[in-house]
CSV table of C-alpha atoms and ligand atoms in Angstrom, one decimal:
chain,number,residue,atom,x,y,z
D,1,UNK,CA,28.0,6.6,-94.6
D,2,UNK,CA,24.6,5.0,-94.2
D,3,UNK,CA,21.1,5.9,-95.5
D,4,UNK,CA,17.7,4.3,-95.6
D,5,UNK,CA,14.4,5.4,-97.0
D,6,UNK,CA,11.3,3.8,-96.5
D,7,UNK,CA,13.1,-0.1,-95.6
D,8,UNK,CA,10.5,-2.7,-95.1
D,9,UNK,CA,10.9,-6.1,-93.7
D,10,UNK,CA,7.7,-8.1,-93.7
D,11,UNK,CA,7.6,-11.4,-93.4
D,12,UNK,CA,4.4,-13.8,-94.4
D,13,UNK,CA,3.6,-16.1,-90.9
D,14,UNK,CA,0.4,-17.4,-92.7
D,15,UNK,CA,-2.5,-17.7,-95.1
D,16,UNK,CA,-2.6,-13.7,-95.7
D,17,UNK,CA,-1.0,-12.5,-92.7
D,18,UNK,CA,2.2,-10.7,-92.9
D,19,UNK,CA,4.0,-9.5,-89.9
D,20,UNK,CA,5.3,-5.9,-90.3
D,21,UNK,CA,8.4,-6.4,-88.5
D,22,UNK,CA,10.1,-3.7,-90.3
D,23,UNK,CA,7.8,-0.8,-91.4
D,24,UNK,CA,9.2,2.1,-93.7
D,25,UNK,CA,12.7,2.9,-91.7
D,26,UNK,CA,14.5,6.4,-93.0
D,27,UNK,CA,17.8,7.2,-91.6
D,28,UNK,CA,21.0,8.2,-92.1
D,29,UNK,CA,24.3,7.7,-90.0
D,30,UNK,CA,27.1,9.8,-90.5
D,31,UNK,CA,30.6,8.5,-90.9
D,32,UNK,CA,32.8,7.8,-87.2
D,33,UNK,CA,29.1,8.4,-85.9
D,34,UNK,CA,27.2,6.0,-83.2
D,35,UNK,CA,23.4,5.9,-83.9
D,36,UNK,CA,21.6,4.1,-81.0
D,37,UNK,CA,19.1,2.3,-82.0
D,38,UNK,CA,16.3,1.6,-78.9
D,39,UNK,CA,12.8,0.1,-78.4
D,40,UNK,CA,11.4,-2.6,-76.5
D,41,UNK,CA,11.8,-6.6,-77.7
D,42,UNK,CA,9.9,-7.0,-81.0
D,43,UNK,CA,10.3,-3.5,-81.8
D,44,UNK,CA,12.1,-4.6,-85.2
D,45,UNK,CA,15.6,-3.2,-84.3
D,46,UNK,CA,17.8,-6.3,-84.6
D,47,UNK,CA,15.7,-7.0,-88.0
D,48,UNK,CA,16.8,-3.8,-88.9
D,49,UNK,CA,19.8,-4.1,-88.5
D,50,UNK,CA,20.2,-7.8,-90.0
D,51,UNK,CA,18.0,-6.7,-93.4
D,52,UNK,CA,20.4,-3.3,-93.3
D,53,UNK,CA,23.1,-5.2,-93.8
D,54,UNK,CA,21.6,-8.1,-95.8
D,55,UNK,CA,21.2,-10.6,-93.4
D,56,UNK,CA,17.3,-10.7,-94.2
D,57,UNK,CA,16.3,-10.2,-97.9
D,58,UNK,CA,14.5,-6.6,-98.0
D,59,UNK,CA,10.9,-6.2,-98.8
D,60,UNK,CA,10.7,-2.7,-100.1
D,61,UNK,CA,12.9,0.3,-100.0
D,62,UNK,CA,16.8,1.6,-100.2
D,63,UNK,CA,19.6,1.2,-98.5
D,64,UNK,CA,23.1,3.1,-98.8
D,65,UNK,CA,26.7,2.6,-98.1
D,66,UNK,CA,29.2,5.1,-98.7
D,67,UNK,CA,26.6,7.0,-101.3
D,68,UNK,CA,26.3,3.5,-102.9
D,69,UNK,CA,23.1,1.4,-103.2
D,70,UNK,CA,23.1,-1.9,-101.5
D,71,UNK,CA,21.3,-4.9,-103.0
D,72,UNK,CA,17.9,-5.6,-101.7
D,73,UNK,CA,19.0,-9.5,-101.9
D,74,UNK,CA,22.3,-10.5,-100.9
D,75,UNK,CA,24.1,-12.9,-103.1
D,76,UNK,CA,26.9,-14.8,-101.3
D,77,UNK,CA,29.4,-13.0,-103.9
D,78,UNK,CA,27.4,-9.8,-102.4
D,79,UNK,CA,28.3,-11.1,-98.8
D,80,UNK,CA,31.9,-11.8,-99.5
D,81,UNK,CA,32.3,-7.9,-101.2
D,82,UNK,CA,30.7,-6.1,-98.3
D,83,UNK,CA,32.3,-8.1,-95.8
D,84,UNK,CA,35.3,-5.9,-96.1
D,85,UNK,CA,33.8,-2.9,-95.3
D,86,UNK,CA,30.7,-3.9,-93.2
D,87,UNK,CA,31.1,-5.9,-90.0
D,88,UNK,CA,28.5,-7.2,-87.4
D,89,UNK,CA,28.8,-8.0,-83.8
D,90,UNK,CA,25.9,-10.5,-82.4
D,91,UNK,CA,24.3,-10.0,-79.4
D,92,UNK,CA,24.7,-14.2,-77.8
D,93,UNK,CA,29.0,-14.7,-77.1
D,94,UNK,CA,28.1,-18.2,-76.8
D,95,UNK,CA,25.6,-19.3,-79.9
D,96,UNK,CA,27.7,-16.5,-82.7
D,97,UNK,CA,31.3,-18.6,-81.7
D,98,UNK,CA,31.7,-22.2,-83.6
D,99,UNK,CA,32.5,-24.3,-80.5
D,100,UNK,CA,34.6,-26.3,-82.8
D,101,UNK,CA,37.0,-23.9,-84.1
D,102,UNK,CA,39.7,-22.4,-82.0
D,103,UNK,CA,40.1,-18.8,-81.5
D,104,UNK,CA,42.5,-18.4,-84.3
D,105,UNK,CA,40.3,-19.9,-86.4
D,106,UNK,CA,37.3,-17.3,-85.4
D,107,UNK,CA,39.4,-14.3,-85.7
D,108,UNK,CA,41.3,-15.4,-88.9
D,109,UNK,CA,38.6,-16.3,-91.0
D,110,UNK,CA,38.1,-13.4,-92.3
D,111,UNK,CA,41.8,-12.8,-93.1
D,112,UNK,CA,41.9,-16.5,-94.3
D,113,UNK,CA,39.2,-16.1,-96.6
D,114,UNK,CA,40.8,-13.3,-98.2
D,115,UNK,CA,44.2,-15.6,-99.0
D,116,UNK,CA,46.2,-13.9,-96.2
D,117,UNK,CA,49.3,-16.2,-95.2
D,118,UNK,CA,48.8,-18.1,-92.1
D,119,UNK,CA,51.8,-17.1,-90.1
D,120,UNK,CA,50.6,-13.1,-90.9
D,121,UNK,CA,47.0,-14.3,-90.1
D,122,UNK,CA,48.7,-15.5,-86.4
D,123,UNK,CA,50.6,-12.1,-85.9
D,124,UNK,CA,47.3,-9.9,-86.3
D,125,UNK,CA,45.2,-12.3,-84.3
D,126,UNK,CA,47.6,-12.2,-81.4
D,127,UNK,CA,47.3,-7.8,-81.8
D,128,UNK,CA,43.8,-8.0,-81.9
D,129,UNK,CA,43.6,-10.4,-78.6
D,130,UNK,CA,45.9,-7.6,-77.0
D,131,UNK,CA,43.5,-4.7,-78.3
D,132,UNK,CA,40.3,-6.5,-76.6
D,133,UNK,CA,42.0,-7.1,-73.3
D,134,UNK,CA,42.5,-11.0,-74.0
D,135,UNK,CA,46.2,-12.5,-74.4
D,136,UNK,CA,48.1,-13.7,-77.7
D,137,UNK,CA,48.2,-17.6,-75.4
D,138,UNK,CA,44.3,-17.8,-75.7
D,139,UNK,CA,44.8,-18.2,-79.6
D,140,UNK,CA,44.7,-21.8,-79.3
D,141,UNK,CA,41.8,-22.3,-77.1
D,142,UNK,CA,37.9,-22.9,-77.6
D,143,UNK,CA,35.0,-21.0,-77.0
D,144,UNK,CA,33.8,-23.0,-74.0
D,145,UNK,CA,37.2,-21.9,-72.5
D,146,UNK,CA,35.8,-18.4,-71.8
D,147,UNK,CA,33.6,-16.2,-69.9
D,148,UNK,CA,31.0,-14.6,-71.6
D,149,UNK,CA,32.4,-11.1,-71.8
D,150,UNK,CA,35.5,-12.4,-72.9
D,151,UNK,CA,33.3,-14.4,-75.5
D,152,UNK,CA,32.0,-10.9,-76.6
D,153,UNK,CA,35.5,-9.7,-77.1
D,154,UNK,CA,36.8,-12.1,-79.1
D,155,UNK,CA,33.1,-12.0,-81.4
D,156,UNK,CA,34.6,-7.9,-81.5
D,157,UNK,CA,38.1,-8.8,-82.5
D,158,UNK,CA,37.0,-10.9,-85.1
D,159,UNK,CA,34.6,-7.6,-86.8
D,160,UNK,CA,37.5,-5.6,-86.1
D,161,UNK,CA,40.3,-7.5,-87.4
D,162,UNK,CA,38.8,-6.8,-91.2
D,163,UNK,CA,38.9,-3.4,-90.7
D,164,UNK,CA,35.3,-2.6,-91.3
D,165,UNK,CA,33.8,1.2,-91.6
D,166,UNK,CA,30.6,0.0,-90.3
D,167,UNK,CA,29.8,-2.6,-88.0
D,168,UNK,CA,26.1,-3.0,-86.6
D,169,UNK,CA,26.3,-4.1,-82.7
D,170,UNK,CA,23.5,-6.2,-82.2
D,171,UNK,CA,22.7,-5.8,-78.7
D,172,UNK,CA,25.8,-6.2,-78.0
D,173,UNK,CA,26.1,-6.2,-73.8
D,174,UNK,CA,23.2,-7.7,-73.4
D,175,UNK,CA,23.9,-10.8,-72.4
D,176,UNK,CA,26.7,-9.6,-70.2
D,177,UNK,CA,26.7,-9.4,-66.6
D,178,UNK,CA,26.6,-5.6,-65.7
D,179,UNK,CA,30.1,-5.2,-64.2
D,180,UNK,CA,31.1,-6.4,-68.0
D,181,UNK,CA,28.9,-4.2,-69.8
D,182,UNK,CA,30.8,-1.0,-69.2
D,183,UNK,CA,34.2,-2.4,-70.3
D,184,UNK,CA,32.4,-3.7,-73.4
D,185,UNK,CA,30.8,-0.5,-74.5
D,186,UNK,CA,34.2,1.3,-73.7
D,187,UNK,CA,36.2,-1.0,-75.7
D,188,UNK,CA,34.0,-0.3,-78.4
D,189,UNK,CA,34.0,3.4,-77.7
D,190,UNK,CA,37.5,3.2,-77.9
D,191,UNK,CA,37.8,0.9,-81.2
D,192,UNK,CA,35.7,3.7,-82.8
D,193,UNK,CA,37.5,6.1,-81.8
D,194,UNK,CA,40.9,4.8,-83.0
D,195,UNK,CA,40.1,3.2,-86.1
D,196,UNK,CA,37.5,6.0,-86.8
D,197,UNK,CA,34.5,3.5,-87.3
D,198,UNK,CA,30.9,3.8,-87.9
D,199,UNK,CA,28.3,2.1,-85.7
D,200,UNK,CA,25.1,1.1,-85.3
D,201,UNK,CA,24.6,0.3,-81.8
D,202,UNK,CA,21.1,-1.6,-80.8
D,203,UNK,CA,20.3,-1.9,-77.1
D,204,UNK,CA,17.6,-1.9,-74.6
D,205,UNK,CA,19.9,0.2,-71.9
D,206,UNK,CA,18.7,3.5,-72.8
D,207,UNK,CA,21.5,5.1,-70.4
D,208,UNK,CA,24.3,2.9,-72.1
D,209,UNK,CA,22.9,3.9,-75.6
D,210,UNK,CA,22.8,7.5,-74.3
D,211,UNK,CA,26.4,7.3,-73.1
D,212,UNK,CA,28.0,5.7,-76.2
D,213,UNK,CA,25.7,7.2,-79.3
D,214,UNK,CA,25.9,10.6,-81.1
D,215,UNK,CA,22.1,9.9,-82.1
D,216,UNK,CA,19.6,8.2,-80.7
D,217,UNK,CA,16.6,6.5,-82.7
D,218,UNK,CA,14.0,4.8,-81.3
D,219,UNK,CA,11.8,2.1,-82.9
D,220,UNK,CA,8.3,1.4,-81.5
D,221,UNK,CA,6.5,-1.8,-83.7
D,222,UNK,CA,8.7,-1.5,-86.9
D,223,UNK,CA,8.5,2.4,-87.4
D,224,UNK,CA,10.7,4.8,-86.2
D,225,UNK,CA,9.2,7.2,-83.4
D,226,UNK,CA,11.8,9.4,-82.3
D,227,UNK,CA,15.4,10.3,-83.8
D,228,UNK,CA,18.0,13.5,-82.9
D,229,UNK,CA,20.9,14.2,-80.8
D,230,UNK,CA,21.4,11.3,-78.1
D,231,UNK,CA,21.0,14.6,-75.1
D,232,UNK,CA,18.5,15.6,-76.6
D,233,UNK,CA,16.3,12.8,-77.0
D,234,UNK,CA,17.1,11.2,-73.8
D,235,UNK,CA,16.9,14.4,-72.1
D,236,UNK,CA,13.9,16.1,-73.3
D,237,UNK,CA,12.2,13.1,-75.1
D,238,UNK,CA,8.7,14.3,-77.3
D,239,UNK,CA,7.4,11.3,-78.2
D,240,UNK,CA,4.9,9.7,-75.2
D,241,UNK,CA,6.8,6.3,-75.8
D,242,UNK,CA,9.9,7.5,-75.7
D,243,UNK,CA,8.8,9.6,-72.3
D,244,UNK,CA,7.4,6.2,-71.0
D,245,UNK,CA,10.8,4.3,-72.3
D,246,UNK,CA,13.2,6.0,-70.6
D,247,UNK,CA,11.0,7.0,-67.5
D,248,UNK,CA,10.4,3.2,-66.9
D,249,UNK,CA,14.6,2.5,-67.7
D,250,UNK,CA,16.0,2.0,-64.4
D,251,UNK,CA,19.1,4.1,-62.9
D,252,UNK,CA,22.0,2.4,-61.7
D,253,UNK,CA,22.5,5.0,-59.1
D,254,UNK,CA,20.0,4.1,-56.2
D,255,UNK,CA,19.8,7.5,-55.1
D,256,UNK,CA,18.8,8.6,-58.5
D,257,UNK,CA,16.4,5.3,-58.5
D,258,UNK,CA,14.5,6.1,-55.6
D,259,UNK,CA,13.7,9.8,-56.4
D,260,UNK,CA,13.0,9.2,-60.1
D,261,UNK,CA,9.3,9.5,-60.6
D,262,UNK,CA,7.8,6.3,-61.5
D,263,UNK,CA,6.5,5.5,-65.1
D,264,UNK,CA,5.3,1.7,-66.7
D,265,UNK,CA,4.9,0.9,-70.0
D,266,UNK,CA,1.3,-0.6,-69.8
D,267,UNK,CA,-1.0,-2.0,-72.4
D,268,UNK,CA,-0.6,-5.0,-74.7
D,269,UNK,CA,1.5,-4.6,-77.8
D,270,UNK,CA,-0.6,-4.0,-80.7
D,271,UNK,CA,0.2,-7.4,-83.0
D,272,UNK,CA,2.4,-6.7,-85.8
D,273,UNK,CA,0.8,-8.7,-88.2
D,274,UNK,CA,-1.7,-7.0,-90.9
D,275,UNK,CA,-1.1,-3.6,-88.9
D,276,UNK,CA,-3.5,-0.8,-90.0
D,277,UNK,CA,-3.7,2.9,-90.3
D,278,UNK,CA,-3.3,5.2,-87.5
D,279,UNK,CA,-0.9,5.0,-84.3
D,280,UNK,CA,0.8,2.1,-83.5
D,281,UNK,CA,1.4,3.8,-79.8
D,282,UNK,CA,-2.4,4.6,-79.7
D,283,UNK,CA,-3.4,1.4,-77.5
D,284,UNK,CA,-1.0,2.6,-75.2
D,285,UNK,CA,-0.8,6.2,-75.2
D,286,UNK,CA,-1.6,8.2,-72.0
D,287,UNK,CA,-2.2,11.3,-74.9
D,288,UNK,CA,-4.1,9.6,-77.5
D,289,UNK,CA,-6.4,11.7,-79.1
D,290,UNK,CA,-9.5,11.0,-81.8
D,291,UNK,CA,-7.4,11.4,-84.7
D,292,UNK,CA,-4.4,9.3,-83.5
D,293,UNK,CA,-6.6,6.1,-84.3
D,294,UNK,CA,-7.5,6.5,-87.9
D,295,UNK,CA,-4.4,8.5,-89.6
D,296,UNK,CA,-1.3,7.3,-89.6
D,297,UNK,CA,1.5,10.4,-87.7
D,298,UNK,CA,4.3,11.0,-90.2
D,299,UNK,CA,7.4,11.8,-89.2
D,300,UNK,CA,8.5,15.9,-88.9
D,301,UNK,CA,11.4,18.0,-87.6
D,302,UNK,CA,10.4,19.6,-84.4
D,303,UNK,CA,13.6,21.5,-83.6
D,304,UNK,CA,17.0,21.2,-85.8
D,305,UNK,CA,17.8,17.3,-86.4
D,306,UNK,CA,15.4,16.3,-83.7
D,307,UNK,CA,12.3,14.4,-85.5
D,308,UNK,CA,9.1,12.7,-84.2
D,309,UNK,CA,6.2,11.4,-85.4
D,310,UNK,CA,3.1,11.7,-83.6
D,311,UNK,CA,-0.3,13.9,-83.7
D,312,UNK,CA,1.2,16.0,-80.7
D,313,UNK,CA,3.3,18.2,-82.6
D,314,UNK,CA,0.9,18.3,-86.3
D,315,UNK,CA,0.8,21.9,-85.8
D,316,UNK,CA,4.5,22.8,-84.8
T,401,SF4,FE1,-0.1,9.2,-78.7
T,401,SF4,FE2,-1.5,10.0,-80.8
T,401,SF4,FE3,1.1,10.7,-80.5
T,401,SF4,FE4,0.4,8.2,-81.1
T,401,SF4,S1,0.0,10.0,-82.4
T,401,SF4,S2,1.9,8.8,-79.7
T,401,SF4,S3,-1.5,8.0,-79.9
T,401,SF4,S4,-0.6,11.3,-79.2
């Protein structure tokens, strides 16, 4: 369903300085699959996402949907085209809702836009209210009328309601109080289910990614460290950051918590701007080793669909 090789996103933040936010991305997600995109904040996974889809203009390399390539600048005819097809959900319920338009409005738009009668538009916005757990009576209301997870609901009824084959979840529970969280990610466990969907699910829960994606990939300064089976990687991780990622990822059992050993992510962030050759990890990593400084680890298959780039495994 979708493909990347070698997508860059750069963008220039001054007199010859170019921040790498994006850095040479290949994957592939397979139709009614849910890839789980991880990394810490500034990782480049929500710019992925947004140049993915079109959102950002892309600096280098291609992207597929459906075996088709996408444009690497999105015209607004472009937007309009794709919008059938490819959906987003954002990760803020309050700033991706106009305040001034009522929910009808938000969830229609898309239908309105496409010249739908707005009697039929009123019928499938009070199904897709059901289908999120909200009621046909909150058509009428505004934004500021809900809660936050109901916020995120309606921000999913509105991707949904187009009938999209891929939507990108941009960290999506993220701003949800953790006794919403769940519901969220089994609503849209659910939704992909039933209307066999493809997603691209970003998030900084590594045990919420784990329970909702097929695959897990994990981005570490705008290149991808670690991708396979969601088990696997979460389970027997061979990447040092991805070790270090989900050792430091808290359980929600406190049981679990306390016995877990303990692991921190230590060390600055290498800047992203006018990166050079060799690890990006390397400042960081409890493993470095001479080489790990001066050549750049490429990714290679270590066991069937399980991939990782880093000096540790040159020899496997
Ligand atoms: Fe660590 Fe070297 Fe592997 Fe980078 S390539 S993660 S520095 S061992």
């Amino acid at each position: 369903m979708i493909e990347t090789i070698n997508l860059k996103k750069h963008f220039q933040v001054g007199r010859n300085q170019t921040l790498h936010a994006v850095d040479g991305i290949s994957l592939s997600i397979a139709e009614n699959e849910i890839l789980g995109l991880v990394g810490e904040s500034g990782s480049g996974k929500s710019t992925f996402g947004k140049t993915l889809i079109g959102l950002h203009e892309r600096t280098a390399g291609d992207a597929f949907f459906d075996g088709l390539p996408l444009p690497q600048k999105f015209t607004a005819k472009d937007h309009l085209r794709y919008s059938a097809d490819i959906q987003m959900i954002f990760q803020d319920p309050y700033a991706s809702l106009n305040p001034r338009m009522t929910v009808l409005d938000i969830i229609g738009e898309g239908l309105a836009l496409k010249g739908i009668p707005r009697a039929d538009i009123q019928e499938e916005v009070g199904f897709w209210l059901r289908r999120v757990g909200l009621h046909p009576d909150h058509m009428s209301r505004f934004p500021h009328e809900f809660s936050g997870g109901q916020r995120q609901r309606i921000g999913i009824a509105r991707a949904m309601i187009i009938k999209p084959k891929f939507v990108v979840c941009d960290e999506p529970i993220s701003a949800l109080d953790v006794s919403v969280q769940a519901q969220v990610v089994n609503l849209l466990e659910d939704l992909k289910d039933s209307l066999g969907l493809t997603l691209l699910f970003i998030a900084h829960d590594l045990s919420m990614v784990r329970y909702i994606s097929d695959r897990m990939a994990v981005m570490y300064l705008g290149t991808l460290v670690e991708s396979g089976p969601s088990d696997a990687v979460f389970f027997e991780p061979k990447h040092p950051y991805t070790r270090l990622l989900i050792q430091s990822n808290p359980e929600a059992d406190p049981i679990l918590e306390r016995s877990r050993p303990s692991a921190e992510l230590t060390g600055e962030i290498t800047s992203p701007i006018n990166v050079g050759p060799g690890c990006r990890f390397a400042d960081r990593c409890p493993e470095v080793m001479p080489q790990c400084k001066a050549v750049t680890p490429q990714p290679r298959l270590i066991v069937s669909d399980h991939q990782v780039a880093c000096h540790l495994y040159d020899q496997t």
